[in-house]
PDB file of N, CA and C in Angstrom:
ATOM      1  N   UNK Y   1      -9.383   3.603  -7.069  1.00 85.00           N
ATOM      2  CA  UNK Y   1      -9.289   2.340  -6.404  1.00 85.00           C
ATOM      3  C   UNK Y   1      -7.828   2.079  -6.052  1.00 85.00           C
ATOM      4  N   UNK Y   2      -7.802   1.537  -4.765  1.00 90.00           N
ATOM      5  CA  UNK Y   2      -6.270   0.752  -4.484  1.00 90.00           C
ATOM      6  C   UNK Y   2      -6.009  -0.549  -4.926  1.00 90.00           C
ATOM      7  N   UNK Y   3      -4.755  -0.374  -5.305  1.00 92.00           N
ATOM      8  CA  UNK Y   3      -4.514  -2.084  -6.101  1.00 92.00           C
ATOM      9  C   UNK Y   3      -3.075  -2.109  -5.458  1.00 92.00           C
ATOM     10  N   UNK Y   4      -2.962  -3.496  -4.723  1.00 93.00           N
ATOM     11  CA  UNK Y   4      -2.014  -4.033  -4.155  1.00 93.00           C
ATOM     12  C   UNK Y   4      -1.055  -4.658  -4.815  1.00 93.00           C
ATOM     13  N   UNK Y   5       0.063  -4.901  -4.868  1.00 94.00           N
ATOM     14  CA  UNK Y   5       1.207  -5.868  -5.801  1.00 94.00           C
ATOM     15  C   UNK Y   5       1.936  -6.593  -4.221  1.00 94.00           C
ATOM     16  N   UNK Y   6       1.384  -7.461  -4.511  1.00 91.00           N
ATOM     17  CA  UNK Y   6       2.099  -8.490  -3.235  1.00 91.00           C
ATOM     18  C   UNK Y   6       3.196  -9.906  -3.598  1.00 91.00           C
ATOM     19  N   UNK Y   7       3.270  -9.805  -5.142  1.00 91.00           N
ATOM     20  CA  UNK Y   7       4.296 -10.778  -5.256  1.00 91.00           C
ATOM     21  C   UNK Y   7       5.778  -9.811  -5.362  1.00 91.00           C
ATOM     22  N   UNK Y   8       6.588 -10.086  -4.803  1.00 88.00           N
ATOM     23  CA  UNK Y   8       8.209  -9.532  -4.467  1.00 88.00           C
ATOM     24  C   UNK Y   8       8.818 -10.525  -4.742  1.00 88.00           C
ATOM     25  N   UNK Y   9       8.923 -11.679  -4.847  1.00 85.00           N
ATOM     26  CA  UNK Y   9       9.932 -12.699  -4.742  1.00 85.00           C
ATOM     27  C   UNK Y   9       9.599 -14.265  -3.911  1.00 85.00           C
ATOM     28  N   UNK Y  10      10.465 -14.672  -3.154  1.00 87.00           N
ATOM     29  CA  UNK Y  10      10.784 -15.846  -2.238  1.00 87.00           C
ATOM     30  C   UNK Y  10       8.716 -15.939  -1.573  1.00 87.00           C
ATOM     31  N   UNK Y  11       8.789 -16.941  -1.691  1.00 92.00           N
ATOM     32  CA  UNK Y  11       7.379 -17.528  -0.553  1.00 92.00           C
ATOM     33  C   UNK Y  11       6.969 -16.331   0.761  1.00 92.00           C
ATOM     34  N   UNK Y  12       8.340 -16.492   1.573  1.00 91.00           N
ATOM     35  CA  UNK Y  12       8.169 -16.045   2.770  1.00 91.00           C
ATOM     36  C   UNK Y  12       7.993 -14.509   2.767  1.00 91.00           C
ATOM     37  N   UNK Y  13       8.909 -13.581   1.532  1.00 91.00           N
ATOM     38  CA  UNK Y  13       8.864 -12.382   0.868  1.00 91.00           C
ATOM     39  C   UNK Y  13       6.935 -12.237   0.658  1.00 91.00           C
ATOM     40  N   UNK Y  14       5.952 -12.897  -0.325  1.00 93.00           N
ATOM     41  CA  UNK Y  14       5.352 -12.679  -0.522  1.00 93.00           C
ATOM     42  C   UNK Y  14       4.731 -12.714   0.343  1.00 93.00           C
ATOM     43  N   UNK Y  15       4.160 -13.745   1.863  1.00 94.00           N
ATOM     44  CA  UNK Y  15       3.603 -13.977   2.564  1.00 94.00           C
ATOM     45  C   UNK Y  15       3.368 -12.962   3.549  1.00 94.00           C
ATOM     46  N   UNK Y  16       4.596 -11.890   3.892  1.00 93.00           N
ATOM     47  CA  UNK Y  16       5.252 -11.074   4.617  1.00 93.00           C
ATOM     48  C   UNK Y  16       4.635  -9.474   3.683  1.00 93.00           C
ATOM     49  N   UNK Y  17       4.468  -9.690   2.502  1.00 94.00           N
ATOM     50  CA  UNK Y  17       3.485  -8.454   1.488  1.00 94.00           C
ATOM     51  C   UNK Y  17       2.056  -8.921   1.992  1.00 94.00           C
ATOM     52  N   UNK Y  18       1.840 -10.175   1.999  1.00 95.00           N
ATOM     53  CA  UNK Y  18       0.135  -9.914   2.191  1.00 95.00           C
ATOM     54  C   UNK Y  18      -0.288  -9.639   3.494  1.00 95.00           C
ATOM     55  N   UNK Y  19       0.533  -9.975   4.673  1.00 95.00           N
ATOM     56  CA  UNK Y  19      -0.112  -9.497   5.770  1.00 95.00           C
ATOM     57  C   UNK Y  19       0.066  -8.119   6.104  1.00 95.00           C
ATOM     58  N   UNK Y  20       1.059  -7.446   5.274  1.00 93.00           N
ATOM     59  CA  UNK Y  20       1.201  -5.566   5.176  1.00 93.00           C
ATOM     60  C   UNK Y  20       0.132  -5.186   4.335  1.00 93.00           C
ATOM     61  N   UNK Y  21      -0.274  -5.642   3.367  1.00 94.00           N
ATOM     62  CA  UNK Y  21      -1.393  -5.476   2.611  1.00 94.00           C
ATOM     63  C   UNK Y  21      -2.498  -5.675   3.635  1.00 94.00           C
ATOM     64  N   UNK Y  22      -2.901  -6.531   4.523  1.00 95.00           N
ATOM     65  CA  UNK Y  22      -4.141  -6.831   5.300  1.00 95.00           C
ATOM     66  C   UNK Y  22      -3.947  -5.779   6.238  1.00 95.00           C
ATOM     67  N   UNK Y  23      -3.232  -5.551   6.623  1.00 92.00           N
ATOM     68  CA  UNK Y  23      -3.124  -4.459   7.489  1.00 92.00           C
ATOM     69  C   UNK Y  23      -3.452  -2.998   7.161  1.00 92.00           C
ATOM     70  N   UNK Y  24      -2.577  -2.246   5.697  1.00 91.00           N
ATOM     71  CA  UNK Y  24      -2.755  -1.820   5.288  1.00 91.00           C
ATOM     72  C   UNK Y  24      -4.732  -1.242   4.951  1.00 91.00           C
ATOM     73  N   UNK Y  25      -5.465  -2.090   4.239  1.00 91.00           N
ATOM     74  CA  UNK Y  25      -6.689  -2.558   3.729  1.00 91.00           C
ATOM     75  C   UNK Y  25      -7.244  -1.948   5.022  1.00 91.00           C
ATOM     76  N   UNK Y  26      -7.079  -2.321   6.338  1.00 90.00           N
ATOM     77  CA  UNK Y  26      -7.992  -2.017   7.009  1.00 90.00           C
ATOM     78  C   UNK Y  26      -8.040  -0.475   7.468  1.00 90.00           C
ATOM     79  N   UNK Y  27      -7.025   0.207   7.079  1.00 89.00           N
ATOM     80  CA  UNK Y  27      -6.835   1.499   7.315  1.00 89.00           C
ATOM     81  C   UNK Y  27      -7.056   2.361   6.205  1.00 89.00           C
ATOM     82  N   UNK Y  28      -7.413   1.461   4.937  1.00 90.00           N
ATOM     83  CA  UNK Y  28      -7.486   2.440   3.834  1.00 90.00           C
ATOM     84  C   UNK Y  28      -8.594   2.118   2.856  1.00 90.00           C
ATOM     85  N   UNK Y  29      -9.725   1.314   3.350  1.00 88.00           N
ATOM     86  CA  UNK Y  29     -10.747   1.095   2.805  1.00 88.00           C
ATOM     87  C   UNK Y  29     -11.850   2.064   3.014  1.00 88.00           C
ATOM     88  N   UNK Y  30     -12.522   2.097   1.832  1.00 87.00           N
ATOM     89  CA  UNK Y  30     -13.361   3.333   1.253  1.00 87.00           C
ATOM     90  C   UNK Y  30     -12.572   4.174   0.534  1.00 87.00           C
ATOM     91  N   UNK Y  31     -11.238   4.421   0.615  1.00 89.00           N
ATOM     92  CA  UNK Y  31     -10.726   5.955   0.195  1.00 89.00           C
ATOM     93  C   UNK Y  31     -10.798   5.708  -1.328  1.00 89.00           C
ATOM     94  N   UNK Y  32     -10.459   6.818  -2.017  1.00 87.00           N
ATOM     95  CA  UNK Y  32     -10.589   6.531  -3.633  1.00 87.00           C
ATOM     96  C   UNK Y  32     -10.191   8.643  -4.037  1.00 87.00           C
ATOM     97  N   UNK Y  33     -10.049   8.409  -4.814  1.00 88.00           N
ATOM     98  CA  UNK Y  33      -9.663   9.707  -5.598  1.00 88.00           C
ATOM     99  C   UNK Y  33     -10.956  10.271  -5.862  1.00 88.00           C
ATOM    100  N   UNK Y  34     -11.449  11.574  -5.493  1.00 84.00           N
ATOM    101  CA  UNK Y  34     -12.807  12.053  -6.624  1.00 84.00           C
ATOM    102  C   UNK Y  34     -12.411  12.705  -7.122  1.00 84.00           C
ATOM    103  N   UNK Y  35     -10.988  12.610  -8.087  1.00 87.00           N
ATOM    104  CA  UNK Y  35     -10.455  14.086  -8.994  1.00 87.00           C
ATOM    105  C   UNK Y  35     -10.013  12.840 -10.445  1.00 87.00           C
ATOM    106  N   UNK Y  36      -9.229  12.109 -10.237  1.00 87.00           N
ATOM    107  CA  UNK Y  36      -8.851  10.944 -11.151  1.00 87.00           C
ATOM    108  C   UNK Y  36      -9.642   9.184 -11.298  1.00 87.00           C
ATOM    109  N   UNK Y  37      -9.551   8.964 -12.046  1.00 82.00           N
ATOM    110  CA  UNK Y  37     -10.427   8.082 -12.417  1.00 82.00           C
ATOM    111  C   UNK Y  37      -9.439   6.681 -12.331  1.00 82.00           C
ATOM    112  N   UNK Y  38      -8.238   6.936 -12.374  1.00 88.00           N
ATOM    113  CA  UNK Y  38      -6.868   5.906 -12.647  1.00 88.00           C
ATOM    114  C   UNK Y  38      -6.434   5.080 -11.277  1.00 88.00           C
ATOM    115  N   UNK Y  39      -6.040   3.987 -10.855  1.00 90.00           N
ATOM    116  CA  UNK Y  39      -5.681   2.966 -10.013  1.00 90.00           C
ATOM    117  C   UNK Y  39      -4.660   4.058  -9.084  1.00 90.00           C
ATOM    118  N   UNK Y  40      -4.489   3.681  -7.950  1.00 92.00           N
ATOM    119  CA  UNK Y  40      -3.468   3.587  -7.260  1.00 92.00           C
ATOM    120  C   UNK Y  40      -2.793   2.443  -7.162  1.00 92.00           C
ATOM    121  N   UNK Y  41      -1.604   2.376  -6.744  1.00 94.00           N
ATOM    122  CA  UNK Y  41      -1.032   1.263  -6.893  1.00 94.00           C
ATOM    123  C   UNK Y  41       0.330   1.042  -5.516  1.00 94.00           C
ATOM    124  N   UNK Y  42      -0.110  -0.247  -4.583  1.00 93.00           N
ATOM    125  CA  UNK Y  42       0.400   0.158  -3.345  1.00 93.00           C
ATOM    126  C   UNK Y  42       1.841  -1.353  -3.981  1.00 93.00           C
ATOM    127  N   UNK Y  43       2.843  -1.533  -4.206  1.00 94.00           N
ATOM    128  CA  UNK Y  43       4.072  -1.960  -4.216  1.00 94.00           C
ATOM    129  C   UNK Y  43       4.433  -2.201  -2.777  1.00 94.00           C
ATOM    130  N   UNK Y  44       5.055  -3.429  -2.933  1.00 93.00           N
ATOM    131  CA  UNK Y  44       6.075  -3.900  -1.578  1.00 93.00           C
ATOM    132  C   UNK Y  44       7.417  -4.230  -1.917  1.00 93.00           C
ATOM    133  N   UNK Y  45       8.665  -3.104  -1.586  1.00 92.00           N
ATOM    134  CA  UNK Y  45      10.002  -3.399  -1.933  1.00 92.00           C
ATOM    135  C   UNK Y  45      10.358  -3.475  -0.866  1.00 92.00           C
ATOM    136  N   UNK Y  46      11.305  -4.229  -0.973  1.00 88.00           N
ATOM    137  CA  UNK Y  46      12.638  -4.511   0.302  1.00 88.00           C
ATOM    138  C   UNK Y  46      13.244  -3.215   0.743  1.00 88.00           C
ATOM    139  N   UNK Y  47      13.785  -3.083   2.078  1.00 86.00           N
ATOM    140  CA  UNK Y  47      14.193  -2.258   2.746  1.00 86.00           C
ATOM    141  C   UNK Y  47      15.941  -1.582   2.593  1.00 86.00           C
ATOM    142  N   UNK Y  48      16.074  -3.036   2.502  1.00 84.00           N
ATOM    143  CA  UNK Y  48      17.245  -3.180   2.635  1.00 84.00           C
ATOM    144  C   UNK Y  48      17.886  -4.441   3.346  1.00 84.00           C
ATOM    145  N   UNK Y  49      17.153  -3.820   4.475  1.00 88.00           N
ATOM    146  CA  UNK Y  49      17.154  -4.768   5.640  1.00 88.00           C
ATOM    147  C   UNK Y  49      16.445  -6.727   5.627  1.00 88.00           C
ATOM    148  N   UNK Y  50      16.314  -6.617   4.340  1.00 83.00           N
ATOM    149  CA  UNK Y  50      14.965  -8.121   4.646  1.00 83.00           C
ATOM    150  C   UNK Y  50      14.058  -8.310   4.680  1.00 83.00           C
ATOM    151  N   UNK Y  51      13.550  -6.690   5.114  1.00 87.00           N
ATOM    152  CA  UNK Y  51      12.000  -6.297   5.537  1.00 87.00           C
ATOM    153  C   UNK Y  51      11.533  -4.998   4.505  1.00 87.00           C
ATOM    154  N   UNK Y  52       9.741  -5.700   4.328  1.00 92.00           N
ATOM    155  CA  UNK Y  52       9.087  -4.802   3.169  1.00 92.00           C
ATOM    156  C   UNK Y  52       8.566  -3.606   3.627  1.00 92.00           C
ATOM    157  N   UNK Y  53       8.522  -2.480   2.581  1.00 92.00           N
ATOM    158  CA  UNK Y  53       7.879  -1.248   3.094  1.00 92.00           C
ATOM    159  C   UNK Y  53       7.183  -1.016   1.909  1.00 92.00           C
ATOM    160  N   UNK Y  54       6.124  -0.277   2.358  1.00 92.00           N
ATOM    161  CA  UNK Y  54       5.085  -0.227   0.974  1.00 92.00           C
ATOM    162  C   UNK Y  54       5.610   1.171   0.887  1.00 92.00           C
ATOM    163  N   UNK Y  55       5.754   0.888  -1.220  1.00 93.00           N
ATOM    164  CA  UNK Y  55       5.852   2.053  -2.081  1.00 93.00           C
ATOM    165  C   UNK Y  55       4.526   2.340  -2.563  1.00 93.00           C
ATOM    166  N   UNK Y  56       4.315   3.794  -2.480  1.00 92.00           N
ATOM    167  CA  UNK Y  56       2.627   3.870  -3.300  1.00 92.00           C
ATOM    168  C   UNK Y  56       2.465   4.902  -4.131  1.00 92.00           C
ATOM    169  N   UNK Y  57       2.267   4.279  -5.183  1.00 93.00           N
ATOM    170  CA  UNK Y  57       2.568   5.158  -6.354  1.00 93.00           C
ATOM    171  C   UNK Y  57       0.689   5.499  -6.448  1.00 93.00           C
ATOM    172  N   UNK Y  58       0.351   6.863  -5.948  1.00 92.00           N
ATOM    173  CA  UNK Y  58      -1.061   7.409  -6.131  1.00 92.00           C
ATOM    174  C   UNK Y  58      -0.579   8.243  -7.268  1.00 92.00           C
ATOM    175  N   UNK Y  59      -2.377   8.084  -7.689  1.00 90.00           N
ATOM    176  CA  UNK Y  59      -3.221   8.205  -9.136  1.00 90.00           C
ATOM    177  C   UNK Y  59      -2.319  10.441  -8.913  1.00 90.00           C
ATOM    178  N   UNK Y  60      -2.373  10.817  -7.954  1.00 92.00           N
ATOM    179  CA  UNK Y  60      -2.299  12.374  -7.900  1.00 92.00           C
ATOM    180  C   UNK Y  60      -1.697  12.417  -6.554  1.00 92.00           C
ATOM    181  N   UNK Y  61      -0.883  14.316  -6.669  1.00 92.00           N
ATOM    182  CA  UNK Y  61      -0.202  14.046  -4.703  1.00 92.00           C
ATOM    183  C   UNK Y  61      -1.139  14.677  -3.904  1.00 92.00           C
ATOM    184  N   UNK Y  62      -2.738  14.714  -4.133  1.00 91.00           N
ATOM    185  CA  UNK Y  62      -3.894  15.069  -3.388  1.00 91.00           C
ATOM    186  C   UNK Y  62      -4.110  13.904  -2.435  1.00 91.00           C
ATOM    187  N   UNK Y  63      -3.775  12.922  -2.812  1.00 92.00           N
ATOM    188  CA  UNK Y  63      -4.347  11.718  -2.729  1.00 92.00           C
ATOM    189  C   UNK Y  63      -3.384  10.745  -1.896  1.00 92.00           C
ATOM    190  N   UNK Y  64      -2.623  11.086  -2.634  1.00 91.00           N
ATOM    191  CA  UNK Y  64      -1.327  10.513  -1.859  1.00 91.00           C
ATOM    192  C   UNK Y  64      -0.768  11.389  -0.597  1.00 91.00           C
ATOM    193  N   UNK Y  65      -1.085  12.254  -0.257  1.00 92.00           N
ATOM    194  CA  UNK Y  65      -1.090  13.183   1.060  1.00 92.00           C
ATOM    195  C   UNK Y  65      -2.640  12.343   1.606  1.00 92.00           C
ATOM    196  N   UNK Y  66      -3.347  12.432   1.326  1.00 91.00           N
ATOM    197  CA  UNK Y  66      -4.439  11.534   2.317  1.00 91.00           C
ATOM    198  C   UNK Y  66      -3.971  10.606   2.463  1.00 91.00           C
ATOM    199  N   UNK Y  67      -3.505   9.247   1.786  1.00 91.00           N
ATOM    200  CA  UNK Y  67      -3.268   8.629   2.430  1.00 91.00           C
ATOM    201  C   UNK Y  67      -2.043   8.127   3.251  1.00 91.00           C
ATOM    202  N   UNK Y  68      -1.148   8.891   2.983  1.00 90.00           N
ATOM    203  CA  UNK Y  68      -0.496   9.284   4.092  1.00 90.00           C
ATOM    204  C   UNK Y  68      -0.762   9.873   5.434  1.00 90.00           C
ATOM    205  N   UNK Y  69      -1.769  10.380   5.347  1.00 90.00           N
ATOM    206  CA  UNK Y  69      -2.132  11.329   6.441  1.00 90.00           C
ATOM    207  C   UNK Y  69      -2.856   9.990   7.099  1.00 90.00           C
ATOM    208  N   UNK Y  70      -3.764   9.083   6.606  1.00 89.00           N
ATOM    209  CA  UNK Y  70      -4.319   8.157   7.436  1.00 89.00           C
ATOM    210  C   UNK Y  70      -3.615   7.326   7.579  1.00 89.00           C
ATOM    211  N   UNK Y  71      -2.161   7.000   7.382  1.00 86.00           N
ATOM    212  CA  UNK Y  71      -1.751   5.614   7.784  1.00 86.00           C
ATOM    213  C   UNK Y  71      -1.060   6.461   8.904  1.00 86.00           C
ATOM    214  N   UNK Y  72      -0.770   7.347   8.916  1.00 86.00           N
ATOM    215  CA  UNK Y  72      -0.196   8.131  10.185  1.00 86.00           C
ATOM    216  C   UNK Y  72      -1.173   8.033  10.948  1.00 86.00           C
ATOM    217  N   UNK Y  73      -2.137   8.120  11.189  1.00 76.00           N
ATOM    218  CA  UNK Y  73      -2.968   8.068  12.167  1.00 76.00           C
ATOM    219  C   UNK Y  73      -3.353   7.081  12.559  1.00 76.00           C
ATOM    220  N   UNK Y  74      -2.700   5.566  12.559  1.00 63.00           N
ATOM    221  CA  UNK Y  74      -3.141   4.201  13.011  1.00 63.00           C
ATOM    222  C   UNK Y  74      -2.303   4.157  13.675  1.00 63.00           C
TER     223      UNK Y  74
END
């Protein structure tokens, strides 16, 4: 399963995680691991810049190459 962390900080910080999260969600629903049984876990850190980029710490790097491979493809 994917599990989102959308609190970062400031109001506008968090507000700015959930609509990357909604976005996110729609490109990565259904997927799931059939090798590990353990969470994924999609993180929103700052850039640098002001602006969030999702860190995603997957359950295995089977998994985490898929979903990489599908957010590339949106």
């Amino acid at each position: 399963m994917i599990k989102y962390k959308t609190q970062v900080g400031s109001k506008h910080m968090n507000q700015e995680a959930r609509e990357l999260r909604d976005a996110m969600k729609r490109n990565l629903t259904g997927m799931h691991c059939r090798k590990c049984k353990t969470d994924t876990i999609v993180s929103f850190v700052d850039d640098g810049y002001n602006h969030l980029k999702p860190e995603i710490k997957a359950c295995c790097p089977g998994f985490e190459q898929r979903i990489g491979q599908r957010m590339q493809s949106e």
